[in-house]
Amino acid sequence: MPLETLVRPAGADLAAAGDAPAASTLSRYQSDGVAIDFTTPILANARVRPAETDRLEVIVADLGGGKGSYVVPLRHLGKIVTLTVHDRTLCEEILHRNANAPDEIRRAVLAVARMGLAGAKAAKTARQAIADEQNERLLTTVFLIHRAINHAGGDPAAAGPSLNVLAEEANRSQVKAQLGQVAQSVRMTGDQVYAVLEEWGAIVGGVGVPGMPLDCRLRRLARQVDELAGQLRRWADEEISYTGEHARRVADSAQQVAARAARQIAKIDAFAVATVETLRRWKDTQRTVRAAVSDLAWILNGWEANLRRWRDAAQVSREEQQKTVSEVMASMPPRLAAGTLETWSGEAFALSRRGSRKVRAHQDWKTGAIDFDVVRRLESLKEHVL
Amino acid sequence: MIPAFGEIAAIRERLFDLSDEQFAKLVGFMERTRDLSTGRSVSNEALDAMRPRLRVSRPPRRLNVERIFCRPFEDVLHSGPDQSWRAGRIARAAIEPCWAVVSQRIAPSLLAEIRRDIGELTVADLNWPLRFGPPLWTAARAAFDAILGEADADRAAHAALVGSLGGAAGEASFRLMARMLAIAEIVEELRYILSPKPLAALDISHAAAVSGQFKALAAAKATLWEPLAYFVIARMAEPIALARAYGGAACADAGLHFLGVTASKVTIADLGATLGELDAVVAGTPDAAAAVASRGEIAADQIAKLREGVRERKFTASMAEIDRMQQGLRDAVSRNVLEGTGSLIAGSLETAAPADDAAGEAARDALRQTAEARAHALWKCARFAGKIGMDRELAQTVKSVEDEAGQLVLDQIAALRRGSGRPDDDAIDSVQASLVHAVRVVELVAGPERANALRKRGFEAIERLRAA
């Protein structure tokens, strides 16, 4: 099938695609912190964010269920909470990588899970996720090359190098030669265009480009979040307890996130739709594309865990599903930031922290023996492939 | 086209890959197919395979006559693997044979009329129980009366009935269904009062409503109080709460007292059934220890509550029977969790050399998972050991497992270091996997602090190996 027939018609124009997302929206996500898959039960809904200094801190919801949160320096977390070995290793890994964005944290989580500290199945899933991401990046690059060649007026039927062709080092020169026409139109060499497309593919690998036969991770996640909203609404229709109302609120939130993610994906896709123009202005657009993908990761931050929870709930009773809905509800960050927040500092950031309490080691904390049934359940969430 | 059995496996595997819309279409197709006699068993199988997704996606389920028939006793249904009889419960597996017998005695015109009126209605339509229930339940009651009357009067008819219901357990389910249907309208009324399910306790308004219904059925006390009690018990989180509240001689309300006494009987029967199943667990099978640990924890809790209730004279039960049940649980824990744990875990750590082939690797992974499951069972049993007087045995096993696991893996690392030259990466990776396994076992039996100490020590040694 010619590639062009798979490509969606252009949506937003390139100028619109370059627009930054509303700062207030994005900064709100950022100040909530990055959701992180800890296996220690009381950290199940914890989030990590940079502190006012250059260190990282963990936000833990009030243990008594009240308003506000505990904010604990990540490096001291082990002194305050009895951590599972997995979480202790994860903290060390995050600190070592100085990871603070969703993708960076995710890579740290996968690296630790791959070791097997969350169980053999989670290790297998992590290895698979890492391999899938690499494949998605590669496939995205192939599709970008296709688009570049076709946009330059090549014969669509003859043009596209396949994944196998691209993977072969020997065919690389042939692919570069095919890019010659587009290189000419953007005043670059074939090598330069190839390098740009590789870089572009690496940046948008988590999202993919329009017309790919499979949805890449973030695009898939956005669709699943949208479906989750529908599932929760239907579930809530049969629920007469207050949990039904919780489910509706989570569904509303999921729908908003999915809509926002869809808009963001359209913006990212618009760069691919206008392939030649993007290539021509790559020096400027590269940063914008990168920021757009990062924003999408922030928008969807935390929903992967919620989807896993919901999928896990499929195996259990209605009562357990009610608990899961409450857990998902509890995992959603309180929207404390009212104003705009360009960076993680300043007045607005302070506002976002209002209502949270600092915790000192061995004080004001419920320590105790870990419930390994809950740990197992949290570990099993890592086994679901989304 | 009805899916072949091979395709059901594919449905099970790709259950979550379908979009909601595709899934709803598939469910609709299966439910329509189920109405055809040729497609019934395959469709049931397919719907069973789809149950995990059904639980979360919840596409509107089609209403059908069987669902209306089951409504009065849906709370007491249990999803056991077979039709085995449990006091106050009806196995889901009993529905189909019972309905097959009863539906033959219901006027086909009535069934056809109900089917026609149902049309495309789903269970989401709130009015269906009131609209379709009474005519069907009345007809079903008459059918039950006729069938049971014939069976009680004639041995051959009884034998034929038992045969078509699949045995004595099927017959017991059939008789309970008949009694539940006899109080269908009362159950329907109480269901809305005793919501949301499960209730932790009956509050004043609940108790008054339940008591009122017992009084209304006073004339048929011998036959209908019991199914009413079973229904109320099934709406509770823990039947023993009813036993404690109303099982004592001090309870002046005859209906509620009957409810309390029945609840204590159901609790003891449930506990007996659980312990019977634990007794039947074959030691050494993959899930034996996990089953004993998780169900044993609930059983230990129930035993403790029964003992406490009897001591406090909240209800009456035989202390000797409670002691027997406790001993049964102790035996199950000893046989399935404690015995052989040391050798199992040592076996899973015995060799850290890379496996020769994929099969060897898979076998080792399976052994490690079994060992981790056993360690988890050990941790779980340690939580309730005090309730059944097994603290000392558990503590001894835990100590020996911790010592042995740590020592074995550190010895493996030391052996690798002693070898000539730098060990290859595969050997290092393999010993690291062994270390991670040992850490997980120690974490479960001795806690995260000890496990972390082992991890640090082991990883430092492995880093030195890599750097060599």
Tab-separated table of C-alpha atoms in Angstrom, chain A residues 3-147:
chain	number	residue	atom	x	y	z
A	3	LEU	CA	2.557	5.150	2.193
A	4	GLU	CA	0.712	8.337	1.367
A	5	THR	CA	-2.650	6.569	1.612
A	6	LEU	CA	-1.954	5.795	5.271
A	7	VAL	CA	-1.110	9.357	6.154
A	8	ARG	CA	-3.800	11.466	7.717
A	9	PRO	CA	-4.561	14.807	6.056
A	10	ALA	CA	-2.679	17.687	7.564
A	11	GLY	CA	-4.355	19.155	10.588
A	12	ALA	CA	-2.758	22.057	12.296
A	13	ASP	CA	-0.419	24.162	10.240
A	14	LEU	CA	3.209	24.368	11.061
A	15	ALA	CA	3.010	27.779	12.632
A	16	ALA	CA	0.306	26.605	15.020
A	17	ALA	CA	2.292	23.467	15.748
A	18	GLY	CA	5.163	25.552	16.907
A	19	ASP	CA	3.089	27.283	19.539
A	20	ALA	CA	4.103	26.381	23.063
A	21	PRO	CA	1.388	24.823	25.247
A	22	ALA	CA	-0.273	27.100	27.746
A	23	ALA	CA	2.348	27.705	30.381
A	24	SER	CA	-0.133	27.534	33.226
A	25	THR	CA	-1.331	24.095	32.162
A	26	LEU	CA	2.086	22.628	31.696
A	27	SER	CA	3.582	24.126	34.811
A	28	ARG	CA	0.718	22.721	36.813
A	29	TYR	CA	1.618	19.241	35.611
A	30	GLN	CA	5.253	19.870	36.393
A	31	SER	CA	4.680	21.134	39.894
A	32	ASP	CA	2.655	17.994	40.607
A	33	GLY	CA	5.829	16.008	40.022
A	34	VAL	CA	6.518	12.829	38.105
A	35	ALA	CA	4.514	9.744	39.037
A	36	ILE	CA	6.866	6.941	39.936
A	37	ASP	CA	6.297	3.210	40.282
A	38	PHE	CA	7.545	2.590	43.808
A	39	THR	CA	6.731	-0.790	45.318
A	40	THR	CA	6.711	0.331	48.956
A	41	PRO	CA	3.001	0.476	49.800
A	42	ILE	CA	2.914	3.897	51.394
A	43	LEU	CA	4.762	5.350	48.410
A	44	ALA	CA	2.332	3.889	45.876
A	45	ASN	CA	1.094	7.346	44.891
A	46	ALA	CA	4.312	9.245	45.459
A	47	ARG	CA	5.699	11.702	42.939
A	48	VAL	CA	9.173	13.084	42.411
A	49	ARG	CA	10.038	16.665	41.531
A	50	PRO	CA	13.042	18.943	41.777
A	51	ALA	CA	13.275	20.857	45.022
A	52	GLU	CA	14.014	24.555	45.289
A	53	THR	CA	17.635	23.575	45.403
A	54	ASP	CA	18.928	21.351	42.642
A	55	ARG	CA	18.025	18.260	44.633
A	56	LEU	CA	15.019	16.016	44.161
A	57	GLU	CA	12.153	15.613	46.571
A	58	VAL	CA	9.331	13.131	46.922
A	59	ILE	CA	5.723	14.206	47.432
A	60	VAL	CA	3.720	11.742	49.473
A	61	ALA	CA	0.003	12.192	50.056
A	62	ASP	CA	-1.052	12.748	53.654
A	63	LEU	CA	-1.043	9.375	55.340
A	64	GLY	CA	-4.138	10.199	57.299
A	65	GLY	CA	-6.004	11.043	54.108
A	66	GLY	CA	-6.147	14.732	54.930
A	67	LYS	CA	-5.387	17.625	52.639
A	68	GLY	CA	-1.805	18.409	51.809
A	69	SER	CA	1.254	16.293	51.299
A	70	TYR	CA	4.514	15.333	52.894
A	71	VAL	CA	7.581	16.513	51.042
A	72	VAL	CA	10.691	14.462	51.684
A	73	PRO	CA	14.149	14.831	50.133
A	74	LEU	CA	14.645	11.814	47.887
A	75	ARG	CA	18.077	11.068	49.284
A	76	HIS	CA	16.629	10.837	52.796
A	77	LEU	CA	13.561	8.829	51.893
A	78	GLY	CA	15.110	5.582	53.144
A	79	LYS	CA	15.703	7.111	56.556
A	80	ILE	CA	12.055	7.951	56.947
A	81	VAL	CA	10.257	5.053	55.312
A	82	THR	CA	11.156	1.376	55.338
A	83	LEU	CA	11.798	0.952	51.629
A	84	THR	CA	11.718	-2.250	49.673
A	85	VAL	CA	15.065	-3.195	48.177
A	86	HIS	CA	13.641	-2.300	44.756
A	87	ASP	CA	12.774	1.219	45.884
A	88	ARG	CA	16.084	1.747	47.610
A	89	THR	CA	17.838	0.807	44.387
A	90	LEU	CA	15.455	2.989	42.369
A	91	CYS	CA	16.192	6.013	44.557
A	92	GLU	CA	19.901	5.448	44.054
A	93	GLU	CA	19.387	5.127	40.294
A	94	ILE	CA	17.331	8.321	40.056
A	95	LEU	CA	19.866	10.246	42.078
A	96	HIS	CA	22.682	8.805	40.002
A	97	ARG	CA	20.958	9.862	36.762
A	98	ASN	CA	19.603	13.085	38.272
A	99	ALA	CA	16.388	12.179	36.484
A	100	ASN	CA	13.460	14.561	36.918
A	101	ALA	CA	11.327	14.411	33.757
A	102	PRO	CA	8.782	11.671	33.053
A	103	ASP	CA	10.883	9.986	30.381
A	104	GLU	CA	14.054	10.100	32.444
A	105	ILE	CA	12.283	8.702	35.493
A	106	ARG	CA	10.694	6.028	33.325
A	107	ARG	CA	14.097	4.964	32.032
A	108	ALA	CA	15.399	4.701	35.607
A	109	VAL	CA	12.350	2.658	36.619
A	110	LEU	CA	12.835	0.293	33.681
A	111	ALA	CA	16.555	-0.050	34.403
A	112	VAL	CA	15.863	-1.149	37.977
A	113	ALA	CA	12.954	-3.399	37.050
A	114	ARG	CA	15.141	-5.049	34.411
A	115	MET	CA	17.484	-6.218	37.154
A	116	GLY	CA	14.713	-8.382	38.568
A	117	LEU	CA	14.283	-6.579	41.881
A	118	ALA	CA	10.528	-6.301	41.231
A	119	GLY	CA	10.294	-9.933	40.153
A	120	ALA	CA	11.115	-11.966	37.093
A	121	LYS	CA	7.955	-11.070	35.190
A	122	ALA	CA	8.431	-7.358	35.760
A	123	ALA	CA	12.032	-7.777	34.576
A	124	LYS	CA	10.833	-9.439	31.391
A	125	THR	CA	8.242	-6.712	30.802
A	126	ALA	CA	10.887	-4.032	31.381
A	127	ARG	CA	13.264	-5.650	28.899
A	128	GLN	CA	10.413	-5.882	26.413
A	129	ALA	CA	9.471	-2.227	26.980
A	130	ILE	CA	13.052	-1.115	26.382
A	131	ALA	CA	13.255	-3.187	23.192
A	132	ASP	CA	9.864	-1.907	22.011
A	133	GLU	CA	10.959	1.678	22.495
A	134	GLN	CA	14.050	1.105	20.424
A	135	ASN	CA	11.972	-0.498	17.695
A	136	GLU	CA	9.479	2.350	17.767
A	137	ARG	CA	12.271	4.879	17.394
A	138	LEU	CA	13.685	2.939	14.470
A	139	LEU	CA	10.309	2.522	12.811
A	140	THR	CA	9.525	6.200	13.282
A	141	THR	CA	12.802	7.098	11.609
A	142	VAL	CA	11.965	4.817	8.689
A	143	PHE	CA	8.593	6.484	8.289
A	144	LEU	CA	10.156	9.914	8.450
A	145	ILE	CA	12.574	8.888	5.717
A	146	HIS	CA	9.650	7.636	3.668
A	147	ARG	CA	7.855	10.906	4.107
